[in-house]
PDB file of C-alpha atoms and ligand atoms in Angstrom:
ATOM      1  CA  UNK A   1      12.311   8.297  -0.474  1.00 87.00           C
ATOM      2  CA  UNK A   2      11.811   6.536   2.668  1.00 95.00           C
ATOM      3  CA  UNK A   3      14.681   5.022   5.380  1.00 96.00           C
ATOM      4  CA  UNK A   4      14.308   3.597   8.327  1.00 97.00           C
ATOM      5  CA  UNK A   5      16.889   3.104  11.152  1.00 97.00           C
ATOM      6  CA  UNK A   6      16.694   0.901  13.800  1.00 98.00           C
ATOM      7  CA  UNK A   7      12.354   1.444  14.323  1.00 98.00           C
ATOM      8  CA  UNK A   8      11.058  -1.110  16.118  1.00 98.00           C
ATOM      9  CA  UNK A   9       7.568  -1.070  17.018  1.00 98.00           C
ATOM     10  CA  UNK A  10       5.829  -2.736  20.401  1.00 98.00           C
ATOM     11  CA  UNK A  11       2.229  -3.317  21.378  1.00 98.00           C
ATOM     12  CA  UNK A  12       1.648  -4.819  24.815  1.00 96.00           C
ATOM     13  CA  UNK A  13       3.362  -8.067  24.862  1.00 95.00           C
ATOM     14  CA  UNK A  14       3.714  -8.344  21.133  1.00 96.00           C
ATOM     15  CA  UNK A  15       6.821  -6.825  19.748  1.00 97.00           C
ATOM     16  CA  UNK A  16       5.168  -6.098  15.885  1.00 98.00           C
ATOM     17  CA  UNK A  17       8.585  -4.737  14.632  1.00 98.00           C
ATOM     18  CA  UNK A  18      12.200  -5.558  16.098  1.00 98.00           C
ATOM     19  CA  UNK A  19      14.426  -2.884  15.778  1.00 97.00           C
ATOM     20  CA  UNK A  20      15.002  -2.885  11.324  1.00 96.00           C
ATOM     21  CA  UNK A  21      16.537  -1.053   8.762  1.00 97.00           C
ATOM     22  CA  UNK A  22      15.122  -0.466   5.496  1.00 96.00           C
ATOM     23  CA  UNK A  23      15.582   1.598   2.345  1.00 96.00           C
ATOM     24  CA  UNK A  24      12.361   2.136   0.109  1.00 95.00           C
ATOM     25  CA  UNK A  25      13.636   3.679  -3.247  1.00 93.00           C
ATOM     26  CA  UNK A  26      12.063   6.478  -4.947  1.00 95.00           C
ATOM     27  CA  UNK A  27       9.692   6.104  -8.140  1.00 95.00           C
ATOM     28  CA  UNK A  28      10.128   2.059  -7.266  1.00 96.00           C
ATOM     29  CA  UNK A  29       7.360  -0.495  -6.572  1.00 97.00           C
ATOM     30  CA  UNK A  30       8.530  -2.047  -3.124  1.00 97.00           C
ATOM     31  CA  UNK A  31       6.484  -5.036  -1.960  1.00 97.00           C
ATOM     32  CA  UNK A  32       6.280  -5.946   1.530  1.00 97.00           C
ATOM     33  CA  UNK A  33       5.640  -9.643   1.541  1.00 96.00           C
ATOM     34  CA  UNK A  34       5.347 -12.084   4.219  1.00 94.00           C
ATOM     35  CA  UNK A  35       2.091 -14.327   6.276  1.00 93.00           C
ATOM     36  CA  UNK A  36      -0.703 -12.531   8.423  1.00 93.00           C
ATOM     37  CA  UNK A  37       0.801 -11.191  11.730  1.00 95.00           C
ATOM     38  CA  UNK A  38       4.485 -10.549  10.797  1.00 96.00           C
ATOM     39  CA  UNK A  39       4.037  -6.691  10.799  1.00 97.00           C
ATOM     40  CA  UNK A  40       3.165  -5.868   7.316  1.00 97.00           C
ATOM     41  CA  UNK A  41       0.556  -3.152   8.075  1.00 96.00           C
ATOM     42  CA  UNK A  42       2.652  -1.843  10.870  1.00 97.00           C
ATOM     43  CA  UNK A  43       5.443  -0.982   9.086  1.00 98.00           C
ATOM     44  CA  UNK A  44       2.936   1.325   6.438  1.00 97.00           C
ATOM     45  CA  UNK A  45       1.321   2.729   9.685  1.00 96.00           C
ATOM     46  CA  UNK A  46       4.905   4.122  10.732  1.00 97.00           C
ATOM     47  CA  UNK A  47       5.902   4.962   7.367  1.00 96.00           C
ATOM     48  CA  UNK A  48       2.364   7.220   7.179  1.00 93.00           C
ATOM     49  CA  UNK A  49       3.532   8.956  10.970  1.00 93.00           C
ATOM     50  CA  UNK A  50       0.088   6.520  12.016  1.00 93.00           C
ATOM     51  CA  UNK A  51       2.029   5.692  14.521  1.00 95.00           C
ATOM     52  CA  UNK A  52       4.829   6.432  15.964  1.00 95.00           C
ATOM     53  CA  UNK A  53       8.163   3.879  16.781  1.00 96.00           C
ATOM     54  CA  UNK A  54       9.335   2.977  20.076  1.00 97.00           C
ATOM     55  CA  UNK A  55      12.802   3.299  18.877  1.00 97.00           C
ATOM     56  CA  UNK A  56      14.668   4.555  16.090  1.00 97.00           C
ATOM     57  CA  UNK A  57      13.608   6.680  13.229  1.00 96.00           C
ATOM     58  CA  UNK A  58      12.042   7.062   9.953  1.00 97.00           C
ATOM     59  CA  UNK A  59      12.934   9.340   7.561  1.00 97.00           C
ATOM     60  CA  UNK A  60      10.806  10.796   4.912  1.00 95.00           C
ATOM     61  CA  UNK A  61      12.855  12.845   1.810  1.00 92.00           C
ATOM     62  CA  UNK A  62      16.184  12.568   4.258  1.00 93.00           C
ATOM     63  CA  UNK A  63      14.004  14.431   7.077  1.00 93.00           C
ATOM     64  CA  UNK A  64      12.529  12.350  10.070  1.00 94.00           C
ATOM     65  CA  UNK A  65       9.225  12.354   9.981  1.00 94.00           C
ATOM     66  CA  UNK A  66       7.623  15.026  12.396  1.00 90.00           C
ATOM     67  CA  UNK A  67       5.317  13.519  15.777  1.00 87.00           C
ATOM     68  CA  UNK A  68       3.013  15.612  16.463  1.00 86.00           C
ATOM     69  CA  UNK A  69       0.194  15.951  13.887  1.00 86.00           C
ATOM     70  CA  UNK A  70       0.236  19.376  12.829  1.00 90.00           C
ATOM     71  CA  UNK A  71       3.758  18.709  11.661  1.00 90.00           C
ATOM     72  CA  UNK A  72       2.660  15.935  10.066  1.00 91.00           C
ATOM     73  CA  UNK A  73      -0.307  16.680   7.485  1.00 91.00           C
ATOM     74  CA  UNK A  74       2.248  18.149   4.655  1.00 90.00           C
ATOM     75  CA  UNK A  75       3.893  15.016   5.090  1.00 91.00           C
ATOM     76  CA  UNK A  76       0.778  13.086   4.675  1.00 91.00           C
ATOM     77  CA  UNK A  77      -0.911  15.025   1.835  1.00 93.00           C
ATOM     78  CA  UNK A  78       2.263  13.826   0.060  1.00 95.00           C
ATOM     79  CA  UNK A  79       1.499  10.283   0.694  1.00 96.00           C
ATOM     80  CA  UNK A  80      -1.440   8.369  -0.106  1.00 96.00           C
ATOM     81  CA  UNK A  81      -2.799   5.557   1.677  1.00 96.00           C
ATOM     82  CA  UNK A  82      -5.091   2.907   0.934  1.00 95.00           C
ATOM     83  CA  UNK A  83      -5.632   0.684   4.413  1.00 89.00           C
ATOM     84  CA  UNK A  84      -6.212  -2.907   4.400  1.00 85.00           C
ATOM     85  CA  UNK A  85     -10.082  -3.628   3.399  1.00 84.00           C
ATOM     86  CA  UNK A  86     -10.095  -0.376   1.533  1.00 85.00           C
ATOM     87  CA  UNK A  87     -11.581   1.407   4.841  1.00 91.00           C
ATOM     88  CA  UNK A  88     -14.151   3.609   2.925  1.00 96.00           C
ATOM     89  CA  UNK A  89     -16.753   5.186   4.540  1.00 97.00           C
ATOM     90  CA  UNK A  90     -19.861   3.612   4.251  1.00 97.00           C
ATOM     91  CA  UNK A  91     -22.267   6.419   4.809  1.00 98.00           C
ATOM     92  CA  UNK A  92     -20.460   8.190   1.765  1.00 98.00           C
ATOM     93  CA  UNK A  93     -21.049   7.396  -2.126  1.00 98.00           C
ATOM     94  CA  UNK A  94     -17.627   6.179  -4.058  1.00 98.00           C
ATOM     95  CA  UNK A  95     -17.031   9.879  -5.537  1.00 98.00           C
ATOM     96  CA  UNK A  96     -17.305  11.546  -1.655  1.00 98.00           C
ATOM     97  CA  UNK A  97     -14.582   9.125  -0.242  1.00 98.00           C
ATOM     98  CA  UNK A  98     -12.700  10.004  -3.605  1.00 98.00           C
ATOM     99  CA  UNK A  99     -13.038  13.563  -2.944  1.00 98.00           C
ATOM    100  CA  UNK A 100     -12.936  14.019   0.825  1.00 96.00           C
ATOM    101  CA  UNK A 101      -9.432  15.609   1.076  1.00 95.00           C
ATOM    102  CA  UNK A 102     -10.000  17.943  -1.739  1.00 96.00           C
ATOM    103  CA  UNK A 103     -13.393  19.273   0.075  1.00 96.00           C
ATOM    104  CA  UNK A 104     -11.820  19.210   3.337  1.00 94.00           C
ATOM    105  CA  UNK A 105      -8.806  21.229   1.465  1.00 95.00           C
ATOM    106  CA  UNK A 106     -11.141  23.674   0.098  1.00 96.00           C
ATOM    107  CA  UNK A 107     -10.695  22.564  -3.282  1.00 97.00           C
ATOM    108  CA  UNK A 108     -11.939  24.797  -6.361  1.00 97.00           C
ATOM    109  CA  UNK A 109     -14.998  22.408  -7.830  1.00 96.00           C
ATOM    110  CA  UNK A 110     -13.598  22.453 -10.838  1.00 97.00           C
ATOM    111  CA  UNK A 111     -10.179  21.292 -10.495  1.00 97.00           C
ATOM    112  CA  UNK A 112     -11.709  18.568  -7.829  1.00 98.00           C
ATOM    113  CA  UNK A 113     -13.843  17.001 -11.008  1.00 97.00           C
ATOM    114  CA  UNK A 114     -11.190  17.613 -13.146  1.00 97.00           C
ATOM    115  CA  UNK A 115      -9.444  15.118 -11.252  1.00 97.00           C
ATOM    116  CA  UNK A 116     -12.131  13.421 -10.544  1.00 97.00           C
ATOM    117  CA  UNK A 117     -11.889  12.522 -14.336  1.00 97.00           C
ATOM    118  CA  UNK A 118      -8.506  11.833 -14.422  1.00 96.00           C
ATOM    119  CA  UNK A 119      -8.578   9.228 -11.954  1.00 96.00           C
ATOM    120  CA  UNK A 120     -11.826   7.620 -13.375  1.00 96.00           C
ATOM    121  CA  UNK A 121     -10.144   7.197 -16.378  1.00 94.00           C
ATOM    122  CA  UNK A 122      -6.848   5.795 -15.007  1.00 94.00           C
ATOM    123  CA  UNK A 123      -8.555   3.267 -12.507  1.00 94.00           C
ATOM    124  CA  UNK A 124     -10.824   2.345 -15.159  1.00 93.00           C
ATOM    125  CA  UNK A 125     -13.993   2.676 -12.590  1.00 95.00           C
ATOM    126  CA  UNK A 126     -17.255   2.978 -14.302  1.00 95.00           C
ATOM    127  CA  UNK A 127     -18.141   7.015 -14.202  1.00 94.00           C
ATOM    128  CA  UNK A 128     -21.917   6.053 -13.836  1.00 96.00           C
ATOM    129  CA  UNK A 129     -21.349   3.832 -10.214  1.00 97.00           C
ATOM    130  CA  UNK A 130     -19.641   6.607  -8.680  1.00 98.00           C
ATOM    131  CA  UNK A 131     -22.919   7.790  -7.263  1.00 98.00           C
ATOM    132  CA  UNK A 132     -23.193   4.445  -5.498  1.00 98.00           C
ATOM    133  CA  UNK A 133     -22.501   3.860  -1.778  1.00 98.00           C
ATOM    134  CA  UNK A 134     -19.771   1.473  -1.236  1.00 97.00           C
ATOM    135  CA  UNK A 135     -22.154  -1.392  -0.480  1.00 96.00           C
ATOM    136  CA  UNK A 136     -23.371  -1.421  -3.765  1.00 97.00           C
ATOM    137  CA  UNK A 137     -20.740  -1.810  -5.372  1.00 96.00           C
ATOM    138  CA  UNK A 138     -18.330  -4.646  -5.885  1.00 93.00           C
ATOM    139  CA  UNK A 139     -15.411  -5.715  -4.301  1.00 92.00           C
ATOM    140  CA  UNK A 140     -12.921  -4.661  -7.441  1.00 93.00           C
ATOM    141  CA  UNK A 141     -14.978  -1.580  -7.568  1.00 95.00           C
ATOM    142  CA  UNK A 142     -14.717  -0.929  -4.087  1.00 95.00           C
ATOM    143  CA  UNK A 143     -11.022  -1.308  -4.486  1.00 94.00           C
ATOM    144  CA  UNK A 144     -11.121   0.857  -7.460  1.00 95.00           C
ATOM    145  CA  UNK A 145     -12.351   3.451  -5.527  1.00 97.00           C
ATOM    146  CA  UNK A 146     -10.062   3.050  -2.773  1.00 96.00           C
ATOM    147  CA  UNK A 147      -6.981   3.343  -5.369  1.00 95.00           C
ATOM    148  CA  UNK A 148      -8.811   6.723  -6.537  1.00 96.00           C
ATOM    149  CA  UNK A 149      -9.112   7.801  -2.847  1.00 97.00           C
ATOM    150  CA  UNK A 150      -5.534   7.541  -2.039  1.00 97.00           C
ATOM    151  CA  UNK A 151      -4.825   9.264  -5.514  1.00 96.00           C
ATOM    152  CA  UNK A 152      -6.723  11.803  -5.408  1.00 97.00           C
ATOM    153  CA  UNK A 153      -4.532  14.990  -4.066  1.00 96.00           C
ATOM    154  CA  UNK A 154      -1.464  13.548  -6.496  1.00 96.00           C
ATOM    155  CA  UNK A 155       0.604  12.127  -3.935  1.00 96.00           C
ATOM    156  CA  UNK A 156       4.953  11.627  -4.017  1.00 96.00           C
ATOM    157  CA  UNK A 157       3.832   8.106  -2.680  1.00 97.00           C
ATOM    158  CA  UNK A 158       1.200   5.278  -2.216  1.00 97.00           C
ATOM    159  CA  UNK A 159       1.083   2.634   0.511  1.00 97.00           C
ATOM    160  CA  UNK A 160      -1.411  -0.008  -0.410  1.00 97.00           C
ATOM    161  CA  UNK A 161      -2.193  -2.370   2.244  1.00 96.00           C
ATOM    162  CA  UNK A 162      -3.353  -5.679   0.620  1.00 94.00           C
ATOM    163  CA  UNK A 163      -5.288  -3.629  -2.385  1.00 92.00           C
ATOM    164  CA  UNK A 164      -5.884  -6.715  -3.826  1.00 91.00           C
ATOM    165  CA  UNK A 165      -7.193  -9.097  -0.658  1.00 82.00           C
ATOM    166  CA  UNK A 166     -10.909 -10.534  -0.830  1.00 77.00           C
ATOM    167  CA  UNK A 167     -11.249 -10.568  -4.100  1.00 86.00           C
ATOM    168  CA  UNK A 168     -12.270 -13.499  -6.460  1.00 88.00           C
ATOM    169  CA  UNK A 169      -8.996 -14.414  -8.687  1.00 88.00           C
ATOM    170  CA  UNK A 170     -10.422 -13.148 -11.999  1.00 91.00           C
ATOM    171  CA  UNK A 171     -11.275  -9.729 -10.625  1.00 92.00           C
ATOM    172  CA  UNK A 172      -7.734  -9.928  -8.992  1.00 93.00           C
ATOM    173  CA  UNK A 173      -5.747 -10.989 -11.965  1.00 94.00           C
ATOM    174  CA  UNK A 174      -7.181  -8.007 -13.383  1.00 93.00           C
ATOM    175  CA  UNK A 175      -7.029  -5.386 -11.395  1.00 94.00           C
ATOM    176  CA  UNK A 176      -2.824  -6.643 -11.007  1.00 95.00           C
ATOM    177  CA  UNK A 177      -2.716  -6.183 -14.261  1.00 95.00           C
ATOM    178  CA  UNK A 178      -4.168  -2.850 -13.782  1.00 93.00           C
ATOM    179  CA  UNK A 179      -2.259  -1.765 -11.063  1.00 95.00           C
ATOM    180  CA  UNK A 180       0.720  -2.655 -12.815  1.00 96.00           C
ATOM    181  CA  UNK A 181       0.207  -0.289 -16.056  1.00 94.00           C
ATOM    182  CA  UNK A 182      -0.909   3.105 -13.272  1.00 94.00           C
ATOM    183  CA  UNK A 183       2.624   2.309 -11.047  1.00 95.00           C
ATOM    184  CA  UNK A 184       4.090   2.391 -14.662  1.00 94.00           C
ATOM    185  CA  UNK A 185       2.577   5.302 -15.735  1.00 93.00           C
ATOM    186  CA  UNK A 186       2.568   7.417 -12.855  1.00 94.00           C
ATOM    187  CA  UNK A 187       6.045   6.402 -11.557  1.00 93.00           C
ATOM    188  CA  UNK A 188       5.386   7.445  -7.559  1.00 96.00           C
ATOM    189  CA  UNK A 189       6.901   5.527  -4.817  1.00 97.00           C
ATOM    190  CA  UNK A 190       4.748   2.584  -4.171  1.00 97.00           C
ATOM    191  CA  UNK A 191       5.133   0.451  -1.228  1.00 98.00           C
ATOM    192  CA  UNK A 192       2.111  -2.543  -1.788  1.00 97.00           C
ATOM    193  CA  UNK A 193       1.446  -5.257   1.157  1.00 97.00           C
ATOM    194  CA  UNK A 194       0.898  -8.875  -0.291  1.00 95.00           C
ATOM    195  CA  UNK A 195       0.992 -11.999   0.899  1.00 90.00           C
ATOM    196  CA  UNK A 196       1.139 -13.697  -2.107  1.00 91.00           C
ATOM    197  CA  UNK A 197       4.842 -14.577  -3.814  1.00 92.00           C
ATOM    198  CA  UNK A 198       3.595 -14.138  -7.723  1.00 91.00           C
ATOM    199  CA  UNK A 199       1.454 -10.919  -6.742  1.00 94.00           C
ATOM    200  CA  UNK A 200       4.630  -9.987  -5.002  1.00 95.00           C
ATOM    201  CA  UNK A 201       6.743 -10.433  -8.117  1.00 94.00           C
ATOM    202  CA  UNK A 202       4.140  -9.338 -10.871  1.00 95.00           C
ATOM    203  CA  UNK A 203       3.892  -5.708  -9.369  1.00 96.00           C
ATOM    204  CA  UNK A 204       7.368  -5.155  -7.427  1.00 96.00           C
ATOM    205  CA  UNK A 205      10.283  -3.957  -8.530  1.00 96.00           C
ATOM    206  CA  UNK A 206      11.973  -4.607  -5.507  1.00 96.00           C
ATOM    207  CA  UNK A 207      10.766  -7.785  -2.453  1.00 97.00           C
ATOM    208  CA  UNK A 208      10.693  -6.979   1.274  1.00 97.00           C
ATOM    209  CA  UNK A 209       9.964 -10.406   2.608  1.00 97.00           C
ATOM    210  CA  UNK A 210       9.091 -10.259   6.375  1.00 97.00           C
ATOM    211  CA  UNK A 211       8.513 -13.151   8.754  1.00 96.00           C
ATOM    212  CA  UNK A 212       7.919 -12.792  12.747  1.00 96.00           C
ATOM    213  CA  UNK A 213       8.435  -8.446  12.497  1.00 97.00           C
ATOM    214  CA  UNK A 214      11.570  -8.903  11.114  1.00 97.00           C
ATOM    215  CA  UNK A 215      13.191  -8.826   7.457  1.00 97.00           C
ATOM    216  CA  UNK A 216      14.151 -12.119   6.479  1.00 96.00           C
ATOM    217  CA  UNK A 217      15.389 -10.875   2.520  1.00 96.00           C
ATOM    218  CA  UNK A 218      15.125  -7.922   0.450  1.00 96.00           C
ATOM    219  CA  UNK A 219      15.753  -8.021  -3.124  1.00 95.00           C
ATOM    220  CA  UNK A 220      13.987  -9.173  -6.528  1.00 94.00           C
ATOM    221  CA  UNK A 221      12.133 -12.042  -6.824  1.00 92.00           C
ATOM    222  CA  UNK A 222      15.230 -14.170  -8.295  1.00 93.00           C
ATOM    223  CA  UNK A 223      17.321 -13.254  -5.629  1.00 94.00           C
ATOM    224  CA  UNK A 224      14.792 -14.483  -3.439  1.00 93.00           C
ATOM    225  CA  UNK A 225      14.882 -17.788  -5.360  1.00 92.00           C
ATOM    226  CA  UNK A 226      18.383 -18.019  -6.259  1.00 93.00           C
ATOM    227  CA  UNK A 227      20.141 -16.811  -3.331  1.00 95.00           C
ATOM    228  CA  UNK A 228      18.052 -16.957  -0.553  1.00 93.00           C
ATOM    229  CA  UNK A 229      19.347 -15.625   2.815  1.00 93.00           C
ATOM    230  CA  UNK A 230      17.491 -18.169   5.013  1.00 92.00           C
ATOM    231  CA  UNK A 231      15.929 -21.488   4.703  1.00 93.00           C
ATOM    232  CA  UNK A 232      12.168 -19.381   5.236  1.00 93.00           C
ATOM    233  CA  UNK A 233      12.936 -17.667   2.107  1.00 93.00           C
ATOM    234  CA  UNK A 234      12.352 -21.407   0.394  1.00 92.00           C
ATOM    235  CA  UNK A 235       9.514 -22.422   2.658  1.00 93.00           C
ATOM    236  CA  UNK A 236       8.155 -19.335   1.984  1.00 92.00           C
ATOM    237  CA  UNK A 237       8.819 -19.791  -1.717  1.00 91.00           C
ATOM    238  CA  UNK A 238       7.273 -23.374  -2.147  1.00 89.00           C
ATOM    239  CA  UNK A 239       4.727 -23.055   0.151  1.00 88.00           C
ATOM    240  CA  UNK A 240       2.431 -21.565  -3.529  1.00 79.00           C
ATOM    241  CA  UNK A 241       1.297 -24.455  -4.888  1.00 68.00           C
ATOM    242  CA  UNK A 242       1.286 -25.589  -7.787  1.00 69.00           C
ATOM    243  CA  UNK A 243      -2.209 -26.674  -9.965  1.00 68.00           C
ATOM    244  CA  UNK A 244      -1.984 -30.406 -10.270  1.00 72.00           C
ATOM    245  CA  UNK A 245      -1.061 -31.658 -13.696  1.00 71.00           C
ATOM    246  CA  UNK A 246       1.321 -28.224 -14.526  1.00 62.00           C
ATOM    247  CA  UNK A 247       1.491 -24.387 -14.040  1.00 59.00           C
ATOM    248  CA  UNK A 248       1.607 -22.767 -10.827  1.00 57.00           C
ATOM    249  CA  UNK A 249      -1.660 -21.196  -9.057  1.00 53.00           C
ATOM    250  CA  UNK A 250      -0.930 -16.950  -8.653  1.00 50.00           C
TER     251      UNK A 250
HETATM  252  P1  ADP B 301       0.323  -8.088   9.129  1.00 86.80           P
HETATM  253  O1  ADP B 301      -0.178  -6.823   8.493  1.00 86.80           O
HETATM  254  O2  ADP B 301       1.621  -8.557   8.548  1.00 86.80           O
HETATM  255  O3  ADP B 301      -0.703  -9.181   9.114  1.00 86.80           O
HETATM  256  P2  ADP B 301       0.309  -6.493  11.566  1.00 86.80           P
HETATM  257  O4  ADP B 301       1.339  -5.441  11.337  1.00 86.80           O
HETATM  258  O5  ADP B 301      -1.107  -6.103  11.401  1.00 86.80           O
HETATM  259  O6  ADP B 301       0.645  -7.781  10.667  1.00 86.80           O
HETATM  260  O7  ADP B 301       0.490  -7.071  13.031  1.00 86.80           O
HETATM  261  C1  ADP B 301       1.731  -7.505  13.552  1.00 86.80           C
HETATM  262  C2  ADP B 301       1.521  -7.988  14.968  1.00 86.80           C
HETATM  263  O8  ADP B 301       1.191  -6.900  15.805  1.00 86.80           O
HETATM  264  C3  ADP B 301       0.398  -8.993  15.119  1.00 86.80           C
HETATM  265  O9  ADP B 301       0.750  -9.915  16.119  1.00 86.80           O
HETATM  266  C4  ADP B 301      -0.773  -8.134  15.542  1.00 86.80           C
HETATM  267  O10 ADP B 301      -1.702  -8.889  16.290  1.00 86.80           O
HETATM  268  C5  ADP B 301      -0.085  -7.079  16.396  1.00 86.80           C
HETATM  269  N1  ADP B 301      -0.782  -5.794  16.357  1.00 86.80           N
HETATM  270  C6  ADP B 301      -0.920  -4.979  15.288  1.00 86.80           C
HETATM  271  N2  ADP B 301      -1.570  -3.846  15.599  1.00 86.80           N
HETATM  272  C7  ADP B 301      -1.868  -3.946  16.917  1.00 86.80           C
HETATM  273  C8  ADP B 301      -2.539  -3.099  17.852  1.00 86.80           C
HETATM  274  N3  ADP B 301      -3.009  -1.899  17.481  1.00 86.80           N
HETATM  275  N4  ADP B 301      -2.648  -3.542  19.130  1.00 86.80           N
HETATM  276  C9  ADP B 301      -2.149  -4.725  19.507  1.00 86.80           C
HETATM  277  N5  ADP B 301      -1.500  -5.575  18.691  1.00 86.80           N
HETATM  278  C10 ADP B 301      -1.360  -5.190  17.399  1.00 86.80           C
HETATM  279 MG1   MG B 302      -1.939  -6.419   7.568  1.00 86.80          MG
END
């Protein structure tokens, strides 16, 4: 669905990307994986056309993606995103931010609720809350909602930037679980950002692990483990650690 070729990506002083290459496969859960600052949410800003990389290219269905914006809303109707913190509007209630591409797409009501439904029933959000302005609600709800938002026009693909950050670790255990069973069912291209190794292997079928705006490994989670392509790869791997007394913390 998605390769990139040789994008690297600069701000200022701070080279976020050096120049990578990267295949994302189709109807596959990638993860990109790695600690805060190694370009995680830059690499889903150029794989949106958010912005734009100082060299190389990424291409989007074997096409490169288009610059200038006009170009560039089929492109992004066809992907959803989800930024990191959910980024919903605050002055809207949960069902607006669902719906705000179908209104601003003219939408028939009907087939807007319609949907509306659909995606209730697939996130699991509580119908009754969706009145409720995003302040009121909680932070798996919020989330929920955010999920439903970057659903909501039936996109190819769905970049998730840390869906599951902030979040007390019951409400997250669930809501991986329940992100887990909608990438099964629906079957889009999902690339998820994580920074956590069992979150990581729980939802991805496929491991980009990224340290310094570079990728160190890609591969499953036992290649990561077994054959690991630099001594960060272990670091990175034991660094999660484990509950005294037995089992490992998620
Ligand atoms: P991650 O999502 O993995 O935490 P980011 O992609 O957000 O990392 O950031 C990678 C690096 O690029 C960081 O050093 C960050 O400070 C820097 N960076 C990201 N976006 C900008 C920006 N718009 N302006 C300046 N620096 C940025
Ligand atoms: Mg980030």
């Amino acid at each position: 669905m998605y390769e990139l070729q040789d994008v690297s990506k600069r701000f200022g002083a701070t080279q976020a990307l050096h120049p990578l290459s990267l295949r994302l496969p189709t109807g596959r859960t990638t993860v990109l994986l790695g600690p805060s600052g190694c370009g995680k949410s830059t690499l889903v800003r150029l794989l949106n056309g958010l912005l734009i990389p100082d060299t190389g290219r990424v291409l989007f269905d074997g096409k490169p993606l288009p610059r200038d914006t006009e170009a560039l809303l089929p492109v992004r109707h066809r992907v959803g995103y989800a930024l990191q913190g959910g980024g919903l509007f605050p002055h809207l209630s949960g069902e607006e931010n669902v719906t705000l591409m179908a209104r601003h797409l003219r939408w028939p009501a009907a087939r807007t609720r319609e949907r509306l439904a659909t995606l209730v029933e697939l996130t699991r959000f509580p119908a009754d809350a969706l009145a409720r302005y995003p302040a009121q609600l909680s932070g798996g709800q919020r989330q929920r909602v955010a999920l439903m938002r970057s659903l909501m026009l039936d996109p190819d693909v769905l970049l998730l930037d840390e869906p599951l950050g902030a979040l007390d670790p019951l409400v997250r255990h669930e809501l991986q679980g329940d992100l887990r069973a909608i990438f099964a069912r629906l079957r889009k291209t999902v690339v998820l950002v994580t920074h956590d190794l069992a979150e990581a292997g729980f939802l991805g079928d496929g491991i980009v692990l990224m340290r310094d705006g570079r990728v160190v490994q890609q591969g499953g989670l036992a290649d990561l483990e077994t054959r690991p392509a630099d001594p960060f790869v272990t670091r990175f791997i034991q660094a999660q650690r484990p509950v005294p007394g037995g089992g490992v913390v998620a």
